[in-house]
Coordinates of C-alpha atoms and ligand atoms in Angstrom, one line a residue:
Chain A
X22 CA -15.8 -107.6 2.5
X23 CA -15.2 -105.4 -0.5
X24 CA -11.6 -104.9 -1.6
X25 CA -10.3 -102.6 -4.3
X26 CA -6.7 -102.9 -5.5
X27 CA -5.0 -100.5 -7.9
X28 CA -8.3 -99.6 -9.6
X29 CA -7.9 -97.4 -12.7
X30 CA -10.5 -95.8 -14.8
X31 CA -10.2 -93.2 -17.5
X32 CA -12.7 -91.6 -19.8
X33 CA -10.7 -90.7 -22.8
X34 CA -7.9 -88.4 -21.6
X35 CA -9.7 -87.8 -18.3
X36 CA -7.9 -90.1 -15.8
X37 CA -10.4 -90.3 -13.1
X38 CA -9.3 -93.2 -10.9
X39 CA -5.5 -93.7 -10.8
X40 CA -4.9 -96.7 -8.5
X41 CA -7.6 -96.8 -5.8
X42 CA -6.8 -99.2 -2.9
X43 CA -9.6 -99.6 -0.4
X44 CA -11.2 -102.2 1.8
X45 CA -14.6 -102.1 3.4
X46 CA -15.2 -104.7 6.1
X47 CA -18.5 -106.6 6.2
X48 CA -21.1 -104.9 8.3
X49 CA -19.4 -101.6 8.5
X50 CA -20.1 -98.2 7.2
X51 CA -17.5 -96.5 5.0
X52 CA -17.9 -92.9 4.0
X53 CA -16.2 -91.6 0.9
X54 CA -15.4 -87.9 0.9
X55 CA -13.7 -85.8 -1.7
X56 CA -14.3 -82.8 -4.0
X57 CA -16.9 -82.9 -6.6
X58 CA -15.7 -84.5 -9.9
X59 CA -13.0 -86.6 -8.2
X60 CA -14.6 -89.8 -9.2
X61 CA -16.6 -90.9 -6.2
X62 CA -19.6 -91.9 -8.1
X63 CA -17.5 -93.6 -10.8
X64 CA -15.9 -95.6 -8.0
X65 CA -19.2 -97.0 -6.8
X66 CA -20.2 -97.8 -10.4
X67 CA -17.0 -99.7 -10.9
X68 CA -17.8 -101.9 -8.0
X69 CA -21.3 -102.6 -9.3
X70 CA -19.9 -103.2 -12.8
X71 CA -21.9 -100.4 -14.3
X72 CA -18.6 -98.9 -15.4
X73 CA -15.8 -101.3 -16.4
X74 CA -12.6 -100.4 -14.7
X75 CA -9.5 -100.3 -16.9
X76 CA -7.0 -102.0 -14.5
X77 CA -6.8 -103.3 -11.0
X78 CA -9.1 -105.8 -9.2
X79 CA -12.3 -105.4 -7.2
X80 CA -13.4 -108.3 -5.1
X81 CA -16.4 -109.1 -3.0
X82 CA -15.8 -111.7 -0.4
X83 CA -12.7 -112.7 -2.3
X84 CA -14.4 -113.1 -5.6
X85 CA -13.5 -110.9 -8.6
X86 CA -16.6 -108.9 -9.3
X87 CA -15.9 -108.9 -13.1
X88 CA -16.1 -112.7 -13.1
X89 CA -19.1 -113.4 -10.9
X90 CA -22.6 -114.2 -12.2
X91 CA -24.3 -110.9 -12.5
X92 CA -27.9 -111.6 -11.2
X93 CA -27.0 -113.1 -7.8
X94 CA -24.2 -110.6 -7.4
X95 CA -26.5 -107.6 -8.1
X96 CA -29.2 -109.0 -5.9
X97 CA -26.9 -108.5 -2.9
X98 CA -26.8 -104.7 -3.6
X99 CA -29.0 -101.7 -3.2
X100 CA -27.9 -98.4 -4.7
X101 CA -29.2 -94.9 -4.3
X102 CA -28.0 -92.9 -7.3
X103 CA -26.9 -89.4 -7.0
X104 CA -29.7 -88.1 -9.1
X105 CA -32.3 -90.5 -7.7
X106 CA -32.6 -92.3 -11.1
X107 CA -36.3 -93.0 -10.5
X108 CA -38.2 -94.6 -13.4
X109 CA -40.4 -91.8 -14.5
X110 CA -42.9 -94.0 -16.3
X111 CA -43.7 -95.8 -13.0
X112 CA -45.5 -94.6 -9.9
X113 CA -43.5 -94.0 -6.7
X114 CA -44.6 -97.2 -5.1
X115 CA -43.8 -99.2 -8.2
X116 CA -40.3 -97.7 -8.2
X117 CA -39.8 -98.7 -4.6
X118 CA -41.2 -102.2 -5.1
X119 CA -39.4 -102.7 -8.5
X120 CA -37.2 -105.5 -7.3
X121 CA -39.8 -107.0 -5.1
X122 CA -42.1 -107.6 -8.0
X123 CA -39.5 -109.3 -10.2
X124 CA -37.2 -112.2 -10.3
X125 CA -37.2 -115.4 -8.4
X126 CA -38.8 -114.6 -5.0
X127 CA -41.3 -112.1 -6.5
X128 CA -44.1 -110.9 -4.2
X129 CA -47.8 -110.4 -5.1
X130 CA -48.6 -106.8 -6.0
X131 CA -50.5 -105.8 -2.9
X132 CA -47.8 -107.2 -0.6
X133 CA -45.1 -105.4 -2.6
X134 CA -47.1 -102.3 -2.3
X135 CA -47.4 -102.6 1.5
X136 CA -43.7 -103.0 1.8
X137 CA -43.1 -100.0 -0.5
X138 CA -45.4 -97.9 1.7
X139 CA -43.6 -99.0 4.8
X140 CA -40.2 -98.2 3.3
X141 CA -41.5 -94.8 2.2
X142 CA -42.5 -94.1 5.7
X143 CA -39.0 -94.9 6.9
X144 CA -37.6 -92.2 4.7
X145 CA -40.2 -89.8 5.9
X146 CA -42.7 -89.9 3.1
X147 CA -46.5 -90.3 3.6
X148 CA -48.4 -93.1 1.9
X149 CA -50.1 -90.3 -0.2
X150 CA -47.0 -90.0 -2.4
X151 CA -47.1 -93.7 -3.3
X152 CA -49.5 -93.2 -6.2
X153 CA -47.8 -90.1 -7.6
X154 CA -45.3 -90.1 -10.4
X155 CA -41.6 -89.1 -9.7
X156 CA -42.0 -86.0 -11.8
X157 CA -44.6 -84.7 -9.3
X158 CA -42.1 -84.8 -6.4
X159 CA -39.5 -82.3 -5.3
X160 CA -35.8 -83.2 -5.7
X161 CA -35.4 -84.0 -2.1
X162 CA -38.5 -86.2 -2.1
X163 CA -37.2 -88.0 -5.2
X164 CA -34.0 -88.6 -3.4
X165 CA -35.8 -90.2 -0.5
X166 CA -37.8 -92.4 -2.9
X167 CA -34.6 -93.5 -4.4
X168 CA -33.4 -94.3 -0.9
X169 CA -36.5 -96.3 -0.2
X170 CA -36.0 -98.2 -3.4
X171 CA -32.4 -99.0 -2.5
X172 CA -33.4 -100.5 0.9
X173 CA -36.6 -102.1 -0.2
X174 CA -35.4 -105.6 -0.8
X175 CA -33.2 -105.5 2.3
X176 CA -29.9 -106.1 0.5
X177 CA -26.7 -106.9 2.4
X178 CA -24.7 -104.1 0.8
X179 CA -26.0 -100.6 0.1
X180 CA -24.4 -97.7 -1.7
X181 CA -25.7 -94.2 -1.0
X182 CA -24.5 -91.6 -3.4
X183 CA -25.0 -88.2 -1.7
X184 CA -28.1 -89.3 0.3
X185 CA -28.6 -85.9 2.1
X186 CA -27.8 -83.5 -0.7
X187 CA -30.8 -81.3 -1.4
X188 CA -32.5 -82.2 1.9
X189 CA -33.4 -79.8 4.7
X190 CA -31.3 -80.3 7.9
X191 CA -34.1 -82.1 9.8
X192 CA -34.7 -84.5 6.9
X193 CA -31.0 -85.0 6.5
X194 CA -30.9 -85.9 10.2
X195 CA -33.7 -88.5 9.6
X196 CA -31.8 -90.0 6.7
X197 CA -28.5 -90.1 8.6
X198 CA -30.2 -91.9 11.5
X199 CA -31.8 -94.3 9.0
X200 CA -28.5 -95.2 7.4
X201 CA -26.9 -95.7 10.8
X202 CA -29.8 -97.8 11.9
X203 CA -29.7 -100.0 8.8
X204 CA -26.0 -100.7 9.4
X205 CA -26.3 -101.4 13.1
X206 CA -29.5 -103.3 13.2
X207 CA -29.4 -105.2 9.9
X208 CA -25.7 -105.7 9.7
X209 CA -25.6 -104.0 6.3
X210 CA -22.3 -103.1 4.7
X211 CA -22.7 -99.5 3.6
X212 CA -20.7 -97.2 1.4
X213 CA -21.8 -93.6 1.4
X214 CA -20.7 -90.6 -0.6
X215 CA -21.3 -87.3 1.0
X216 CA -20.0 -83.8 1.3
X217 CA -21.9 -83.1 4.5
X218 CA -19.6 -83.4 7.5
X219 CA -22.6 -83.8 9.8
X220 CA -23.5 -86.9 7.8
X221 CA -19.9 -88.2 7.9
X222 CA -19.9 -88.0 11.7
X223 CA -23.4 -89.6 12.0
X224 CA -22.9 -92.4 9.5
X225 CA -19.3 -93.4 9.3
X226 CA -17.3 -96.2 11.0
X227 CA -14.5 -95.3 8.7
X228 CA -13.8 -92.6 6.2
X229 CA -11.8 -92.5 3.0
X230 CA -10.9 -89.4 1.1
X231 CA -10.6 -89.6 -2.7
X232 CA -8.3 -87.0 -4.3
X233 CA -6.7 -87.0 -7.7
X234 CA -7.7 -90.5 -8.4
X235 CA -6.3 -92.2 -5.3
X236 CA -7.3 -92.7 -1.7
X237 CA -5.5 -89.7 -0.1
X238 CA -6.3 -90.8 3.4
X239 CA -8.4 -93.5 5.1
X240 CA -9.0 -94.4 8.7
X241 CA -11.6 -94.8 11.4
X242 CA -13.9 -91.9 12.0
X243 CA -12.3 -91.3 15.4
X244 CA -9.0 -90.5 13.7
X245 CA -10.5 -88.0 11.2
X246 CA -10.2 -84.9 13.2
X247 CA -6.7 -85.7 14.6
X248 CA -5.1 -86.6 11.3
X249 CA -2.4 -84.1 10.2
X250 CA -3.2 -84.8 6.5
X251 CA -3.5 -81.3 5.0
X252 CA -6.0 -82.5 2.4
X253 CA -8.3 -84.0 4.9
X254 CA -8.0 -80.9 7.2
X255 CA -8.8 -78.6 4.4
X256 CA -11.8 -80.6 3.3
X257 CA -13.4 -81.1 6.7
X258 CA -12.9 -77.5 7.7
X259 CA -14.0 -76.3 4.3
X260 CA -11.1 -73.9 3.8
X261 CA -10.6 -72.3 0.4
X262 CA -6.9 -72.3 0.7
X263 CA -4.8 -75.4 1.1
X264 CA -3.3 -78.2 -1.0
X265 CA -6.7 -78.8 -2.8
X266 CA -7.1 -76.2 -5.6
X267 CA -10.4 -74.3 -5.4
X268 CA -10.5 -74.1 -9.2
X269 CA -10.7 -77.6 -10.7
Chain B
X27 CA -5.2 -81.5 -50.6
X28 CA -2.8 -84.4 -51.2
X29 CA -4.2 -87.5 -52.9
X30 CA -3.7 -89.4 -49.7
X31 CA -5.5 -86.7 -47.7
X32 CA -8.4 -86.9 -50.2
X33 CA -8.6 -90.6 -49.8
X34 CA -8.6 -90.3 -46.1
X35 CA -11.3 -87.8 -46.4
X36 CA -13.5 -90.3 -48.2
X37 CA -12.4 -93.3 -46.2
X38 CA -13.1 -91.9 -42.8
X39 CA -16.9 -91.3 -43.2
X40 CA -17.2 -94.6 -45.1
X41 CA -15.5 -96.5 -42.3
X42 CA -17.6 -94.7 -39.7
X43 CA -20.8 -95.6 -41.6
X44 CA -19.7 -99.3 -41.9
X45 CA -18.9 -99.3 -38.1
X46 CA -22.4 -98.0 -37.4
X47 CA -23.9 -100.6 -39.6
X48 CA -21.9 -103.2 -37.8
X49 CA -23.2 -102.0 -34.4
X50 CA -26.7 -101.9 -35.7
X51 CA -26.4 -105.5 -37.0
X52 CA -25.0 -106.7 -33.7
X53 CA -27.6 -104.9 -31.7
X54 CA -30.4 -106.3 -33.9
X55 CA -29.0 -109.8 -33.5
X56 CA -28.8 -109.4 -29.7
X57 CA -32.4 -108.2 -29.7
X58 CA -33.6 -111.3 -31.5
X59 CA -31.8 -113.6 -29.1
X60 CA -33.4 -111.8 -26.2
X61 CA -36.8 -111.9 -27.9
X62 CA -37.0 -115.6 -27.4
X63 CA -35.6 -116.0 -23.9
X64 CA -37.5 -115.1 -20.7
X65 CA -38.2 -113.0 -18.7
X66 CA -40.8 -111.2 -20.8
X67 CA -42.5 -108.0 -19.8
X68 CA -46.1 -108.0 -21.1
X69 CA -47.0 -104.7 -19.5
X70 CA -44.1 -102.9 -21.3
X71 CA -45.1 -104.7 -24.5
X72 CA -48.7 -103.5 -24.2
X73 CA -47.5 -99.9 -23.6
X74 CA -45.3 -100.2 -26.7
X75 CA -48.2 -101.5 -28.8
X76 CA -50.2 -98.5 -27.8
X77 CA -47.3 -96.1 -28.6
X78 CA -46.2 -97.7 -31.9
X79 CA -49.5 -98.9 -33.2
X80 CA -52.6 -97.3 -32.0
X81 CA -51.2 -93.8 -31.5
X82 CA -49.7 -93.8 -35.0
X83 CA -53.0 -94.5 -36.7
X84 CA -54.0 -90.8 -37.3
X85 CA -50.6 -89.9 -38.8
X86 CA -50.5 -93.0 -41.0
X87 CA -54.1 -92.6 -42.1
X88 CA -53.8 -88.9 -43.1
X89 CA -50.5 -89.5 -44.9
X90 CA -51.9 -92.4 -47.0
X91 CA -55.2 -90.5 -47.7
X92 CA -53.5 -87.5 -49.2
X93 CA -50.9 -89.5 -51.1
X94 CA -53.5 -91.8 -52.6
X95 CA -55.5 -88.8 -53.8
X96 CA -52.5 -87.1 -55.3
X97 CA -51.4 -90.3 -56.9
X98 CA -54.8 -90.6 -58.7
X99 CA -54.5 -87.1 -60.0
X100 CA -51.0 -87.6 -61.3
X101 CA -51.7 -90.9 -62.9
X102 CA -54.7 -89.4 -64.6
X103 CA -52.8 -86.4 -65.9
X104 CA -49.8 -88.5 -66.9
X105 CA -51.9 -91.3 -68.4
X106 CA -53.8 -88.8 -70.6
X107 CA -50.7 -88.1 -72.6
X108 CA -51.0 -91.5 -74.1
X109 CA -54.7 -92.1 -73.6
X110 CA -54.2 -94.4 -70.7
X111 CA -56.1 -92.5 -68.1
X112 CA -58.3 -95.5 -67.5
X113 CA -55.5 -97.3 -65.5
X114 CA -55.9 -95.0 -62.5
X115 CA -57.5 -97.6 -60.2
X116 CA -54.9 -100.2 -61.0
X117 CA -51.8 -98.0 -60.7
X118 CA -53.0 -96.4 -57.5
X119 CA -53.6 -99.8 -56.1
X120 CA -50.2 -101.2 -57.1
X121 CA -48.4 -98.0 -56.3
X122 CA -49.8 -97.8 -52.8
X123 CA -49.6 -101.4 -51.9
X124 CA -46.2 -102.2 -53.3
X125 CA -44.3 -99.0 -52.7
X126 CA -45.9 -95.9 -51.3
X127 CA -47.9 -97.5 -48.5
X128 CA -44.9 -99.3 -46.9
X129 CA -42.4 -96.5 -47.5
X130 CA -44.6 -93.7 -46.3
X131 CA -45.7 -95.6 -43.2
X132 CA -42.1 -96.6 -42.6
X133 CA -41.0 -93.0 -42.8
X134 CA -43.8 -91.8 -40.6
X135 CA -42.9 -94.4 -38.0
X136 CA -39.3 -93.3 -38.2
X137 CA -40.4 -89.7 -37.5
X138 CA -42.9 -90.5 -34.8
X139 CA -41.7 -93.7 -33.1
X140 CA -38.0 -93.9 -33.7
X141 CA -37.6 -90.3 -32.4
X142 CA -39.7 -90.9 -29.3
X143 CA -38.0 -94.2 -28.4
X144 CA -34.6 -92.7 -28.9
X145 CA -35.4 -89.6 -26.8
X146 CA -37.0 -91.6 -24.1
X147 CA -34.3 -94.2 -23.7
X148 CA -31.5 -91.5 -24.1
X149 CA -33.1 -89.5 -21.3
X150 CA -33.2 -92.7 -19.2
X151 CA -29.5 -93.2 -20.0
X152 CA -28.4 -89.7 -19.0
X153 CA -30.5 -89.7 -15.8
X154 CA -28.9 -93.0 -14.8
X155 CA -32.2 -94.9 -15.0
X156 CA -30.6 -97.5 -17.2
X157 CA -27.9 -98.0 -14.6
X158 CA -30.7 -98.3 -12.0
X159 CA -32.4 -100.9 -14.1
X160 CA -29.2 -103.0 -14.2
X161 CA -28.6 -102.7 -10.5
X162 CA -32.2 -103.9 -9.9
X163 CA -31.2 -107.0 -11.9
X164 CA -33.3 -106.1 -14.9
X165 CA -31.8 -106.4 -18.4
X166 CA -32.5 -103.1 -20.3
X167 CA -32.4 -105.1 -23.5
X168 CA -35.3 -107.3 -22.3
X169 CA -37.2 -104.6 -20.4
X170 CA -36.8 -101.7 -22.9
X171 CA -35.7 -102.9 -26.3
X172 CA -37.5 -106.2 -26.8
X173 CA -41.1 -104.9 -26.1
X174 CA -40.6 -102.0 -28.4
X175 CA -39.0 -103.9 -31.2
X176 CA -41.7 -106.7 -31.0
X177 CA -44.4 -104.0 -31.1
X178 CA -42.8 -102.4 -34.2
X179 CA -42.4 -105.7 -35.9
X180 CA -46.0 -106.7 -35.3
X181 CA -47.8 -103.4 -35.6
X182 CA -46.2 -101.7 -38.5
X183 CA -47.4 -104.4 -41.0
X184 CA -50.9 -103.7 -39.7
X185 CA -50.4 -100.0 -40.1
X186 CA -49.1 -100.6 -43.6
X187 CA -52.2 -102.6 -44.5
X188 CA -54.4 -99.8 -43.1
X189 CA -52.3 -97.2 -45.0
X190 CA -52.7 -99.2 -48.2
X191 CA -56.5 -99.3 -47.8
X192 CA -56.8 -95.7 -46.9
X193 CA -54.5 -94.7 -49.7
X194 CA -56.6 -96.6 -52.2
X195 CA -59.6 -95.0 -50.7
X196 CA -58.0 -91.6 -51.2
X197 CA -57.5 -92.5 -54.9
X198 CA -61.1 -93.8 -55.0
X199 CA -62.4 -90.5 -53.6
X200 CA -60.5 -88.4 -56.1
X201 CA -61.1 -90.8 -59.0
X202 CA -64.9 -91.1 -58.5
X203 CA -65.5 -87.6 -57.1
X204 CA -63.3 -85.6 -59.5
X205 CA -62.1 -87.6 -62.4
X206 CA -65.5 -89.2 -63.3
X207 CA -64.7 -92.9 -62.6
X208 CA -67.7 -95.2 -61.9
X209 CA -67.6 -96.3 -58.3
X210 CA -68.4 -99.9 -58.8
X211 CA -66.0 -100.4 -61.6
X212 CA -63.2 -98.5 -59.7
X213 CA -63.5 -101.0 -56.9
X214 CA -63.9 -103.9 -59.3
X215 CA -60.7 -102.9 -61.1
X216 CA -58.7 -102.5 -57.9
X217 CA -59.8 -105.8 -56.5
X218 CA -59.3 -107.7 -59.7
X219 CA -55.9 -106.3 -60.3
X220 CA -54.3 -106.7 -56.9
X221 CA -52.7 -110.1 -56.3
X222 CA -52.2 -111.8 -53.0
X223 CA -48.5 -111.5 -53.4
X224 CA -48.7 -107.7 -53.6
X225 CA -50.3 -107.6 -50.3
X226 CA -47.9 -110.1 -48.7
X227 CA -44.9 -108.2 -49.9
X228 CA -46.4 -105.0 -48.5
X229 CA -46.8 -106.6 -45.1
X230 CA -43.3 -108.0 -45.2
X231 CA -41.9 -104.6 -45.9
X232 CA -43.9 -103.2 -43.1
X233 CA -42.5 -105.8 -40.7
X234 CA -38.9 -105.1 -41.8
X235 CA -39.4 -101.3 -41.5
X236 CA -41.1 -101.7 -38.1
X237 CA -38.1 -103.7 -36.9
X238 CA -35.6 -101.2 -38.3
X239 CA -37.4 -98.2 -36.9
X240 CA -37.6 -99.6 -33.4
X241 CA -34.2 -101.2 -33.2
X242 CA -32.5 -98.0 -34.3
X243 CA -34.5 -95.9 -31.8
X244 CA -33.5 -98.2 -28.9
X245 CA -29.8 -98.5 -30.0
X246 CA -29.3 -94.8 -30.4
X247 CA -31.0 -94.1 -27.2
X248 CA -28.8 -96.6 -25.3
X249 CA -25.7 -95.1 -26.9
X250 CA -26.6 -91.5 -26.1
X251 CA -23.9 -89.1 -24.9
X252 CA -24.3 -87.2 -21.7
X253 CA -26.6 -84.3 -21.0
X254 CA -29.4 -82.7 -23.0
X255 CA -27.1 -82.4 -26.0
X256 CA -26.5 -86.1 -26.0
X257 CA -30.3 -86.8 -26.0
X258 CA -30.8 -84.3 -28.9
X259 CA -28.0 -85.9 -31.0
X260 CA -29.2 -89.4 -30.3
X261 CA -32.8 -88.5 -31.4
X262 CA -31.6 -86.7 -34.5
X263 CA -29.2 -89.4 -35.6
X264 CA -31.7 -92.1 -34.9
X265 CA -34.4 -90.6 -37.1
X266 CA -32.0 -89.9 -40.0
X267 CA -30.4 -93.4 -39.8
X268 CA -33.8 -95.1 -39.5
X269 CA -35.2 -93.2 -42.5
X270 CA -32.2 -94.0 -44.7
X271 CA -32.1 -97.7 -43.7
X272 CA -35.8 -98.0 -44.4
X273 CA -35.4 -96.6 -47.9
X274 CA -32.4 -98.8 -48.5
X275 CA -34.2 -101.8 -47.2
X276 CA -37.1 -100.9 -49.4
X277 CA -35.0 -100.9 -52.5
X278 CA -33.4 -104.2 -51.6
X279 CA -36.8 -105.8 -50.8
X280 CA -38.3 -104.5 -54.0
X281 CA -35.3 -105.8 -56.1
X282 CA -35.6 -109.2 -54.4
X283 CA -39.4 -109.5 -54.6
X284 CA -40.1 -107.8 -57.9
X285 CA -36.8 -107.7 -59.7
X286 CA -36.5 -109.5 -63.0
Ligands
ADP25 N1 -19.9 -92.0 -18.3 C1 -19.0 -91.1 -18.3 N2 -18.3 -90.7 -19.4 C2 -17.4 -89.8 -19.4 N3 -16.9 -89.2 -18.3 C3 -17.5 -89.5 -17.1 C4 -18.5 -90.5 -17.1 N4 -18.9 -90.6 -15.8 C5 -18.1 -89.7 -15.1 N5 -17.3 -89.1 -15.9 C6 -16.3 -88.1 -15.5 O1 -15.5 -88.6 -14.4 C7 -15.3 -87.6 -13.4 C8 -15.7 -88.0 -12.1 O2 -17.1 -88.0 -12.1 P1 -18.0 -88.5 -10.8 O3 -17.6 -89.8 -10.3 O4 -19.4 -88.3 -11.1 O5 -17.5 -87.3 -9.7 P2 -18.0 -87.2 -8.2 O6 -16.8 -87.4 -7.4 O7 -18.5 -85.8 -8.1 O8 -19.1 -88.2 -8.0 C9 -15.9 -86.3 -14.0 O9 -14.9 -85.6 -14.6 C10 -16.9 -86.8 -15.0 O10 -17.0 -85.9 -16.0
MG26 MG1 -21.0 -88.0 -7.7

């Protein structure tokens, strides 16, 4: 279980997170929605310790994440970055197999490559892309390679930062199914950031909406449509007018 | 401007410079501690050797060649004023090996290697590749910095040695081709005059400059601000800082090793 309590984070005068409280139960899929620039990516980075939060506590299974030993902690996670964040000096398959070929339980190269190709197939990429460099791929393909890298070592917790942004609707459907499958079949705890309401409905067990630095609303997916919360209603129906300013 | 305002105007940049120096020192110390602790990344090290060493050879060679030639001409012209033009081989040798070889190679490395390291790592920073490395349980210090710094520390002395030799050859070409020196005695004079300690100090300077150039490139890349502007600023500041520190280190090393 991941629990956040009163998490604050500012960048200079820009107060991004202003007391985030949120819990994600083990083996469930939490989707974070919210306008762009509200700090969704920063929230994930705080949990991973890539960004140090200013105040509040973040715990994983009851342990404060800022006090745990980093290597075993990070080994439990997979992360798809918003921009893919592929290593452009490495081939696609080396990106996917990056963790598999390093550290304690490292695999021999040909075995790691086999797994990488298998993971690429799961995100809808042919083995032909394995030997290309990231710069040779389209944005959507890079995103999927990033996804393959996030799931490659079969971590128990996976963060997906906008997994379907930039994908065509069919491919987005494939990725939504994949994320759902990973949660249901492998018991993974997932946290997904998305703007895509189709994705939300396909992936989420519960939903949280981040707005103005706090969790404006959170609840099970079934309660999303019925909630009277005006922020949520404006967001899920994509209305220009409502409590959320269109100019931010 | 009030006196206090003027003082603040001087004090602020000085404090900022001291703060950067402090950061550089801390980063350099961290690099060294990571240098001796596994895991090591041999493949990254080999790539860095290629980048820092092998691919710098043409630049270093050409710089040294032209400088050696120009040096011979200047010493000849200047020496004539007090009938000392015969010292061309000796002064070219000592000038190249003790000062110009290491300094010019150091500056060329700052231009070529510091800039490319800073730009590459800064780009990795702004595209979240550094974050990705961390989440994949890989220490960027060990994976990115250590291989590059080690390559700089080991390669640049070699580059300096090559630069010294090519610079002397440049002087030799001008001296024998244009200034009428005898080939055999030019070489004889050079070899007899140079001492082992000259060469060793040259190599020490090279190692220090290689360390500075690569550490600065890595640090400024890692500290890069966001966006393309951040990458540009990181690169520019890295090259300027590396060049100044190399020249300052050269002065200090020269005072320590040759000062009276
Ligand atoms: N490393 C950083 N330094 C300064 N500001 C940052 C940094 N990372 C994010 N921010 C700022 O934090 C805010 C939230 O960013 P982000 O979490 O990326 O938004 P989103 O909800 O769209 O993912 C933005 O205003 C962004 O400019
Ligand atoms: Mg984001």
